[in-house]
XYZ file of C-alpha atoms in Angstrom:
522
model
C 9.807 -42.155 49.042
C 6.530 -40.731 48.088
C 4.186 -43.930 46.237
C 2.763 -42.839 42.939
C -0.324 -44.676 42.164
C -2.225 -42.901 40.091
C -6.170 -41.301 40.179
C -7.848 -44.303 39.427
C -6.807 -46.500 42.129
C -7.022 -44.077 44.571
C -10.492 -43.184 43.458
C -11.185 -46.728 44.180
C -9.933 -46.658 47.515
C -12.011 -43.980 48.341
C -15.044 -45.442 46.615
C -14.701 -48.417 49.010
C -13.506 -46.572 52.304
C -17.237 -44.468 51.833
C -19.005 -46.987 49.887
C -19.623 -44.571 47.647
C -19.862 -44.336 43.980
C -16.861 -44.604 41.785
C -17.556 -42.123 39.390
C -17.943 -39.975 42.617
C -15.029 -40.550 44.291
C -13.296 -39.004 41.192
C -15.022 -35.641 40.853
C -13.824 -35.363 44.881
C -10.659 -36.201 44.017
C -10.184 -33.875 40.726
C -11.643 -31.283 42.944
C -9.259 -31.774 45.776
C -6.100 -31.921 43.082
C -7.713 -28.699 41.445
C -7.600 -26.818 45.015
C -4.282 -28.096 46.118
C -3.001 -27.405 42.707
C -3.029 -24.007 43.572
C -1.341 -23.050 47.171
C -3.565 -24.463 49.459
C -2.536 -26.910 52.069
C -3.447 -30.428 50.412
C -3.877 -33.307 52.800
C -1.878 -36.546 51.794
C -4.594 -38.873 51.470
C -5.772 -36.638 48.571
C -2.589 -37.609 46.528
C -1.762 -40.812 48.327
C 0.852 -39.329 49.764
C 3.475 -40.825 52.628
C 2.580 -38.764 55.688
C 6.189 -39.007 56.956
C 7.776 -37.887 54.215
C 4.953 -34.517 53.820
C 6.108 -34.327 57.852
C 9.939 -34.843 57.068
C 10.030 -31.968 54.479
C 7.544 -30.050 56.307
C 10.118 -29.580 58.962
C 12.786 -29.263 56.798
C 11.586 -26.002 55.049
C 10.242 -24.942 58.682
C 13.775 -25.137 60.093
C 16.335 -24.440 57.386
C 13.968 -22.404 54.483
C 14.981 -24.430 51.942
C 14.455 -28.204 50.830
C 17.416 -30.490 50.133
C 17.989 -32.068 47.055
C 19.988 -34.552 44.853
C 20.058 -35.538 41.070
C 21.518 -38.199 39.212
C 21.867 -37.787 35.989
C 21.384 -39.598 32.762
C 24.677 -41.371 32.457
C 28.105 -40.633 33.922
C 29.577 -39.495 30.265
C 26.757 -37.021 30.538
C 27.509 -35.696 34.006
C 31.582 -35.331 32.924
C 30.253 -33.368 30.113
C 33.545 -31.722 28.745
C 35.745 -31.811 31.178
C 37.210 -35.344 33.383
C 35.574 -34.649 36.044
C 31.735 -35.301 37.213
C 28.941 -32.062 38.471
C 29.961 -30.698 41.933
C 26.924 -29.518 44.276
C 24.256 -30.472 41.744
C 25.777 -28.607 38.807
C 24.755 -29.992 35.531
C 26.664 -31.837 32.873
C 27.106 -29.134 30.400
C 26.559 -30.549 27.591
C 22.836 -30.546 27.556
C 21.822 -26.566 26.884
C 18.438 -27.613 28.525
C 17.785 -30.150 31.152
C 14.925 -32.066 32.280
C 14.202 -33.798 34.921
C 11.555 -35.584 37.272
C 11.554 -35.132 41.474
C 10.184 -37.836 43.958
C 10.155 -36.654 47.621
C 11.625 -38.173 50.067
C 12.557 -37.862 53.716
C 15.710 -36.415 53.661
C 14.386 -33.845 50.756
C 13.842 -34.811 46.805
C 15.398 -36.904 44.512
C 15.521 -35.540 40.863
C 16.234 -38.408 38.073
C 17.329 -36.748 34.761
C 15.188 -37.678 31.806
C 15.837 -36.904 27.801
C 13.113 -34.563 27.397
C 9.799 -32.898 28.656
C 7.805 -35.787 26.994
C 9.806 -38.652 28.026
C 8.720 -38.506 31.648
C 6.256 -41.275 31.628
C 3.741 -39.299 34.564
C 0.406 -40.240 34.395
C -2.055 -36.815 34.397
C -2.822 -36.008 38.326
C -0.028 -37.048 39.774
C 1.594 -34.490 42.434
C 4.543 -34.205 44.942
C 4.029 -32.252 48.080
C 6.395 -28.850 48.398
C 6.236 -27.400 51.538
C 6.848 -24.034 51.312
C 6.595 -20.437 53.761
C 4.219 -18.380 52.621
C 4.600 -14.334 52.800
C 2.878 -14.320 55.978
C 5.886 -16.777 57.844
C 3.152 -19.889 57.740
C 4.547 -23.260 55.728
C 2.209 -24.723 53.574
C 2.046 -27.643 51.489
C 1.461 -27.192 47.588
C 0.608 -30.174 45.411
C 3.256 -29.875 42.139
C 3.291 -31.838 38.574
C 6.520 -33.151 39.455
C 8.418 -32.667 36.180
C 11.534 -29.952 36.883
C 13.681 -28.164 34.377
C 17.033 -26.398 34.600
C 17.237 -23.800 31.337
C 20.076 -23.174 29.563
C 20.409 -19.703 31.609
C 18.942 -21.032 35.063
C 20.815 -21.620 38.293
C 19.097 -24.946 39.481
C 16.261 -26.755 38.834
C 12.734 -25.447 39.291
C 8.801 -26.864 39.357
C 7.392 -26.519 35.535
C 4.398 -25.907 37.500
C 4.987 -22.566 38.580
C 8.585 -21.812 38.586
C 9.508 -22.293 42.433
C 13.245 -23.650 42.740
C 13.073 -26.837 44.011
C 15.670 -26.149 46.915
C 13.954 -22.972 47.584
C 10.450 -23.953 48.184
C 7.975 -20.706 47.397
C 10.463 -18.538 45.521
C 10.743 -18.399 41.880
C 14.474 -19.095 40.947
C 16.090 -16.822 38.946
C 18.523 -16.681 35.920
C 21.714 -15.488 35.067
C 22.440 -11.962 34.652
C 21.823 -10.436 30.951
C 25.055 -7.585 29.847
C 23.812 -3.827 29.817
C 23.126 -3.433 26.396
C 23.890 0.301 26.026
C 25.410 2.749 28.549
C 22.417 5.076 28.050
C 20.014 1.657 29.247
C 20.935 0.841 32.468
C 17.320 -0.518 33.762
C 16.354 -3.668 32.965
C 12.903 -5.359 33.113
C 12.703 -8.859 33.363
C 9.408 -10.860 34.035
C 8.035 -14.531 34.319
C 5.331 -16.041 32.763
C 3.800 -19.313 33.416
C 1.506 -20.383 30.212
C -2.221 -21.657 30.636
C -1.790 -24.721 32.420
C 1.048 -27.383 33.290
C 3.592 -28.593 31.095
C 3.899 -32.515 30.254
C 0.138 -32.797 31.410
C -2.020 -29.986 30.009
C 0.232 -28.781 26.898
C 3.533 -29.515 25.547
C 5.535 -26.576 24.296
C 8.015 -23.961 26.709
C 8.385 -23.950 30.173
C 7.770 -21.475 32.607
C 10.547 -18.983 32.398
C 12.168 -15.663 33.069
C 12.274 -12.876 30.016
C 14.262 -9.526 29.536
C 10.754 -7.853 28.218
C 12.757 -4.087 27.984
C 15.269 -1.909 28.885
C 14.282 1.306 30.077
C 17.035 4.979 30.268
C 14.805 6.090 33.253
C 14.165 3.948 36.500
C 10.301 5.676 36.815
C 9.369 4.106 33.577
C 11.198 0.558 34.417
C 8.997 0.730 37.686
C 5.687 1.767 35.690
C 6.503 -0.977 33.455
C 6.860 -3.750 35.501
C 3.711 -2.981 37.254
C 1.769 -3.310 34.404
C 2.680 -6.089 33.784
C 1.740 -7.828 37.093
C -1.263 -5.390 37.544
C -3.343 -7.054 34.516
C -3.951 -10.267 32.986
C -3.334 -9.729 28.986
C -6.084 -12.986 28.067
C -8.244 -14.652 30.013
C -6.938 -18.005 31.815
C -8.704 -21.415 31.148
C -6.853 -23.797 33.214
C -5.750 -21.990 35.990
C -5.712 -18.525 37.498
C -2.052 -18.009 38.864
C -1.048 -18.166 34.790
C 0.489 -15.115 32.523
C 2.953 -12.396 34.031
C 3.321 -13.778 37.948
C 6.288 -11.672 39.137
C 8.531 -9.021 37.365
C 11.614 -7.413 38.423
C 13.597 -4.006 37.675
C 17.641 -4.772 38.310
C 20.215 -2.094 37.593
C 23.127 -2.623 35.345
C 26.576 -1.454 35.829
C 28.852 -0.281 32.979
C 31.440 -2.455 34.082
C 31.260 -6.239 34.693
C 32.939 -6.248 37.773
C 29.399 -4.468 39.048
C 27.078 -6.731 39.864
C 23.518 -5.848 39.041
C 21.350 -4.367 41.757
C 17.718 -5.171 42.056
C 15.312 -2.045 42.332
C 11.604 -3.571 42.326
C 10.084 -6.886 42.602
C 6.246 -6.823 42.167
C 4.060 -10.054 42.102
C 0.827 -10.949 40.658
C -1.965 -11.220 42.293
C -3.975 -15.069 41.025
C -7.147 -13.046 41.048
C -6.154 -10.268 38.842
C -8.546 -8.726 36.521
C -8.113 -8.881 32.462
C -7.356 -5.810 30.764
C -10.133 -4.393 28.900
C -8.834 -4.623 25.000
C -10.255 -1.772 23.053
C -11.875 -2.220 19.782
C -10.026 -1.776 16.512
C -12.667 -0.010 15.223
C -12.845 2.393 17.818
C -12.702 6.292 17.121
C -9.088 7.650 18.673
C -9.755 11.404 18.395
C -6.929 14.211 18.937
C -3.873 11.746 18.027
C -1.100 14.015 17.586
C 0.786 13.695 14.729
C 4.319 11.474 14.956
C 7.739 13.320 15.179
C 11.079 12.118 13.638
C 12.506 9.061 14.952
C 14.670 8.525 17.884
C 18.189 8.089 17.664
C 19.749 4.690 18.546
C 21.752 4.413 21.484
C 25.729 3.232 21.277
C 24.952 -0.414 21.337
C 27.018 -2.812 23.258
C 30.274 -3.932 20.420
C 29.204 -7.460 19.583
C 25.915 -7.454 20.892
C 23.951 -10.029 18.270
C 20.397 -8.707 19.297
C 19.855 -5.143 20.853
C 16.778 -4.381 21.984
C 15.964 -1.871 18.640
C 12.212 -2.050 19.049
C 10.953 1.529 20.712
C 7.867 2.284 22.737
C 7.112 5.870 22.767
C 4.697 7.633 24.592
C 2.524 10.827 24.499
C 3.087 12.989 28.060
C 2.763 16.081 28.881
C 2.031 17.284 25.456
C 5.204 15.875 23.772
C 6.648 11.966 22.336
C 8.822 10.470 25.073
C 10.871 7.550 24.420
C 9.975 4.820 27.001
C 11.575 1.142 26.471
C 13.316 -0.463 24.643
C 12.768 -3.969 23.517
C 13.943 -7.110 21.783
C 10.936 -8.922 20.755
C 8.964 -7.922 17.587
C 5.589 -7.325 19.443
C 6.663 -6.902 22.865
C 5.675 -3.095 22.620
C 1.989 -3.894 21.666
C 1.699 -6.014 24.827
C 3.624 -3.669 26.876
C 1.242 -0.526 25.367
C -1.849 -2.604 25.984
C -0.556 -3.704 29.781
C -0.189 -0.152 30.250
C -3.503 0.630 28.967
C -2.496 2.991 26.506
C -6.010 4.829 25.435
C -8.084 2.764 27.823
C -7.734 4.799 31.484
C -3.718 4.033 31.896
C -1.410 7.324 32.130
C -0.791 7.783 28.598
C -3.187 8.724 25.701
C -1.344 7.572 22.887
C 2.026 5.796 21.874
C 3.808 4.635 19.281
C 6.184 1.664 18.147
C 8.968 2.199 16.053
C 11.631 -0.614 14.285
C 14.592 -0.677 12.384
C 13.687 0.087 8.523
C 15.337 -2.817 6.341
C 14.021 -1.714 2.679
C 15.655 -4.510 1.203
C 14.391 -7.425 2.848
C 12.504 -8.753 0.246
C 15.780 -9.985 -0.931
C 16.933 -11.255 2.086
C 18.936 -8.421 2.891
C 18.565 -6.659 6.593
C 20.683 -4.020 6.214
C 19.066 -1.229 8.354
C 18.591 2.036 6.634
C 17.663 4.222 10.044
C 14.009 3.467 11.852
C 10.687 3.503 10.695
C 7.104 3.860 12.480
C 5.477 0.203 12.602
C 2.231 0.885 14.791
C -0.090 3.292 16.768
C -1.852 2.736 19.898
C -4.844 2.682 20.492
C -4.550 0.809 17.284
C -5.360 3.044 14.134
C -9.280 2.448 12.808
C -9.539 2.556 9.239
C -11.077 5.905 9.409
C -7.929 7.039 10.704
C -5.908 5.386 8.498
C -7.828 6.523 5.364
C -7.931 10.252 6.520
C -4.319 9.921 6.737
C -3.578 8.043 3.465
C -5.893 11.249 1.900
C -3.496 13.964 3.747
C -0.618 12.412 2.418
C -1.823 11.791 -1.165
C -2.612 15.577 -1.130
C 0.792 16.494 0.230
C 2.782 14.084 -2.483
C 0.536 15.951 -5.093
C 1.532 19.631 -3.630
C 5.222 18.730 -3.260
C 4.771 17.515 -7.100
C 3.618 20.845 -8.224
C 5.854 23.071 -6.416
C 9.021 20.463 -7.423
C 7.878 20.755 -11.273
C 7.224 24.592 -10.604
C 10.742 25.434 -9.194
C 12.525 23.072 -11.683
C 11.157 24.925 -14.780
C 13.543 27.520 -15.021
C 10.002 30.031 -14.880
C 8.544 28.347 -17.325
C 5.484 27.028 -15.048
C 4.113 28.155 -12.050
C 2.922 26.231 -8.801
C -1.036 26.858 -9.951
C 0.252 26.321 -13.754
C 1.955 23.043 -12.907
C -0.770 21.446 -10.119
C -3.432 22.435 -13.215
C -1.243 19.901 -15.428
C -1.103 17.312 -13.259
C -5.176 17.315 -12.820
C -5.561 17.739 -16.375
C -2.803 14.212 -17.059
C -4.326 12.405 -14.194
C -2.710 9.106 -13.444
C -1.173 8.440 -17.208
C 0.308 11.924 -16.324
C 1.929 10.694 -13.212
C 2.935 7.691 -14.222
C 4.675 9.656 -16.859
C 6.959 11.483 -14.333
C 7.617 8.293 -12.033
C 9.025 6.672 -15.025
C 11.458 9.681 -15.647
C 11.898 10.066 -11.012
C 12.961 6.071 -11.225
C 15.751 7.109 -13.253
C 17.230 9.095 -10.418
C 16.328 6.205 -7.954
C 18.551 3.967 -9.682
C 21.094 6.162 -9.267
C 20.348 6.522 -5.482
C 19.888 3.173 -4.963
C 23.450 2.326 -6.671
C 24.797 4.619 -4.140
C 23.152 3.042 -1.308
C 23.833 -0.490 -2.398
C 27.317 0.031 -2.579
C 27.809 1.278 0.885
C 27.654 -0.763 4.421
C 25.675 -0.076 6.810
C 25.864 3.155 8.972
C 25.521 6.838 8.576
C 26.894 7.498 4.562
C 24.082 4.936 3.370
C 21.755 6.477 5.932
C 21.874 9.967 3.767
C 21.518 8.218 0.658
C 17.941 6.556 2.673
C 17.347 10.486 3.287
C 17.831 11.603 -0.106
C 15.621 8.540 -1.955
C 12.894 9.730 1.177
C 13.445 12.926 -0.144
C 12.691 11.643 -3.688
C 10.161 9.691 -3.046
C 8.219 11.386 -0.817
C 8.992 15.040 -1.887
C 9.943 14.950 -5.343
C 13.206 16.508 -3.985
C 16.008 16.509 -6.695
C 19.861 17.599 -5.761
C 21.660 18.850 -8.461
C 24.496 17.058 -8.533
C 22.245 13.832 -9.604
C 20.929 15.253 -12.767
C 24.568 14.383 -14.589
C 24.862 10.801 -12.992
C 21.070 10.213 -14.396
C 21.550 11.114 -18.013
C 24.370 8.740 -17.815
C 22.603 6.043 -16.093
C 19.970 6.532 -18.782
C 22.458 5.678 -21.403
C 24.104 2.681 -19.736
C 20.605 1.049 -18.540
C 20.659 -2.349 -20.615
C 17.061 -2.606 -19.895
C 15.702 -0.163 -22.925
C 17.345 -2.634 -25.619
C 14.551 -4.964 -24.684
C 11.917 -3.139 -26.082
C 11.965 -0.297 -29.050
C 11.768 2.965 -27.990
C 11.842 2.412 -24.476
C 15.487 4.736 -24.140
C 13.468 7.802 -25.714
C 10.389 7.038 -23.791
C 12.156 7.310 -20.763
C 14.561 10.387 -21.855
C 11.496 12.170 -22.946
C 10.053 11.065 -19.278
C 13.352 11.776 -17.470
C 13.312 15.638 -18.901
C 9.946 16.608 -18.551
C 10.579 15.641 -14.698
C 13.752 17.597 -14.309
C 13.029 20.573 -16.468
C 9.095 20.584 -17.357
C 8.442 22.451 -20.570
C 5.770 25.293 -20.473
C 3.020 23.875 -22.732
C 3.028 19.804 -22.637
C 0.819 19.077 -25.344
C 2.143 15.775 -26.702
C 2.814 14.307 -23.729
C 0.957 11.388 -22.329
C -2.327 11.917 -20.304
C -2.061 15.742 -22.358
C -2.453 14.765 -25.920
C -4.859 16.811 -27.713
């Protein structure tokens, strides 16, 4: 069994083999660690290592591939977990959604003692167990690990927190169980994993290294271009160490039926010395963005599924929006639109992220009313964005006018009725949204009592309509007088009913002169 004793005494080892300094014989030694840390062949007086047992597992993994191993684990009530009997081949007790662990090598392969948590180990900071491992050139090579190991809740045995490798396969990152196709119109998923900036239990305590289902794509060319971004680029710059951030993604292929087993298209894997991608300023002019186009329909989502993957990517190609991937994590698209270098050299000027739309969760209510535009990339300057609040201002403003126009029996005309709204400015306006609300609340009754899916979807379109066009269906003008009179809110205040009947008429059926009314009094 491999002897831990820690940096300092074998700093003073080395001190007195050289007759050197102490503080000396530690920078060697955090230099050697740093380099071995990292794929390189250590040697075993670096880490005090047994040179049997590097030799034992050295020809282990030379003849077989793979590196035995056994665990015991915490307690035998823990190993039975819910059944009577104990683990078979290393399988854990199944109580514990998440396992931890720590391996010491050994002749005949490691030895992994189960521990309660990631902080419970007891390691001391440059401490390392030798992996040998075949490299993708057929040479084996010893790497210097942290040895803390974890089996997640999804995992299929126990791998280094260092970088992921399984610990019975030695130079291969071990994968997870299988997610379910989550529509029949996404078959491709893409799955990465990302080690964070450093090692966990030693550098930082948070997540381990781990596999993620980043998207799911309709087309297999865009699964492909998206899993290559993600190993092509760094997204930050690393601190600790430089084989951190997106190390290897996949592309698997999902059958409709579970009896299918997915079929792997792509693996791609990061280079260590890969350059950063160049993040553009938010500042930064975006000229020629073409305007956005009406929202993508949902796919058929999986029955039960508790999160689909509702958060859309689209791109601008070949002159029109394509829809791209789909994802499950809020900003996922961002960091898949800057890997891709959306605006910065990549393939695509432009793209877009859209969401669900849940208007009422202020209230803690996420009842989706259909999708709704959440960001632009390159991100929007504000420039851009106040050119585009302007456009929009001016387009409410000409949908007022024409609205008030075509409601007044003849009585006003477009010119006549945009003249009256410049002449009542904002006390004007105010005016009419006071007398448009009334309609919303009947709307918004509508809406409120209906579930979720497509009848409460065309109430959403018809309060858009509202809202954003002054659009008023005839059928809604009976249901609003009444509202008007059950409304218990104008007995809190005198005159507040006629206010708002006197508001409610000149919005549906605008008289010809105004005078009298507020922002119009002579």
């Amino acid at each position: 069994m491999v002897r831990h004793h820690g940096r300092k005494q074998t700093a003073r080892r080395r001190a007195a083999a050289g007759n050197t300094g102490h503080q000396v014989a530690v920078e060697q030694l955090k230099a050697r660690t740093s380099t071995a840390a990292h794929g390189t062949s250590p040697s075993a007086e670096a880490h005090d290592w047994d040179e049997t047992v590097v030799a034992a597992l050295t020809a282990l993994v030379t003849g077989a591939g793979t590196a035995p191993m056994r665990t015991v684990w915490r307690n035998e009530s823990s190993a039975r977990g819910d059944s009577s009997r104990p683990p078979t081949q290393g399988r854990p007790p199944m109580t514990d959604p998440d396992r931890w662990g720590v391996a010491e090598a050994c002749v005949d392969g490691y030895l992994v003692r189960q521990i309660d948590s990631s902080h419970s180990h007891g390691l001391e900071k440059g401490t390392r167990v030798p992996v040998p491992y075949r490299t993708r050139d057929g040479e084996v090579e010893v790497a210097a690990l942290w040895p803390l190991v974890h089996w997640p809740e999804r995992g299929l045995g126990w791998r280094w927190v260092h970088n992921g490798w399984g610990v019975e396969q030695p130079g291969r990152i071990l994968g997870d169980a299988d997610p379910l196709r989550p529509a029949v119109a996404l078959p491709f998923e893409v799955r990465v994993f990302s080690v964070l900036d450093g090692v966990l239990g030693e550098d930082y305590g948070g997540s381990a290294p781990g596999w993620e289902t980043v998207a799911w794509c309709a087309a297999l060319e865009h699964a492909a271009e998206l899993a290559h971004a993600y190993t092509d680029h760094q997204y930050t710059i690393p601190k600790r160490r430089p084989d951190v951030g997106y190390v290897q993604a996949e592309v698997w292929e999902h059958a409709i039926t579970l009896e299918v087993l997915p079929v792997q298209r792509l693996v791609t894997h990061a280079a260590p010395d890969r350059a950063t991608i160049a993040h553009l300023r938010s500042d930064a002019p975006v000229p020629g963005r073409p305007a956005s186009g009406p929202p993508t329909p949902e796919p058929d989502w999986r029955p039960g599924l508790k999160y689909p993957p509702k958060g859309e990517l689209r791109v601008w190609d070949n002159g029109r929006w394509k829809s791209f991937a789909w994802f499950t994590g809020a900003g996922d698209p961002g960091i898949a639109a800057a890997l891709l270098r959306v605006g910065a050299g990549g393939r695509y000027p432009y793209a877009e992220s859209w969401r669900p739309r849940h208007p009422d969760a202020w209230r803690h209510d996420w009842t989706q009313e259909g999708r709704s535009l959440s960001h632009r990339y390159p991100a929007e300057p504000y420039t851009e964005t106040a050119r585009r609040s302007d456009r929009s201002r001016r387009r409410r403003a000409e949908h007022l006018a024409a609205s008030l126009a075509g409601r007044s029996g003849g009585r006003l005309t477009i010119e006549q009725a945009a003249d009256r709204i410049r002449r009542g400015g904002q006390q004007y306006e105010d005016f009419l949204r006071t007398g448009q609300v009334v309609v919303l609340d009947v709307l918004n009754a509508q809406r409120l009592a209906l579930p979720e899916g497509p009848e409460r979807d065309a109430v959403r379109a018809l309060i858009d309509g509202l809202e954003d066009r002054h659009e008023v269906p005839g059928d809604l003008v009976p249901p609003a007088w009444a509202r008007l009179d059950q409304d218990e809110r104008d007995g809190k205040l005198p005159g507040m009913r006629a206010y708002r009947a006197r508001a409610l008429t000149e919005y549906l059926t605008p008289a010809a002169g105004g005078d009298g009314l507020p922002g119009l009094a002579r």
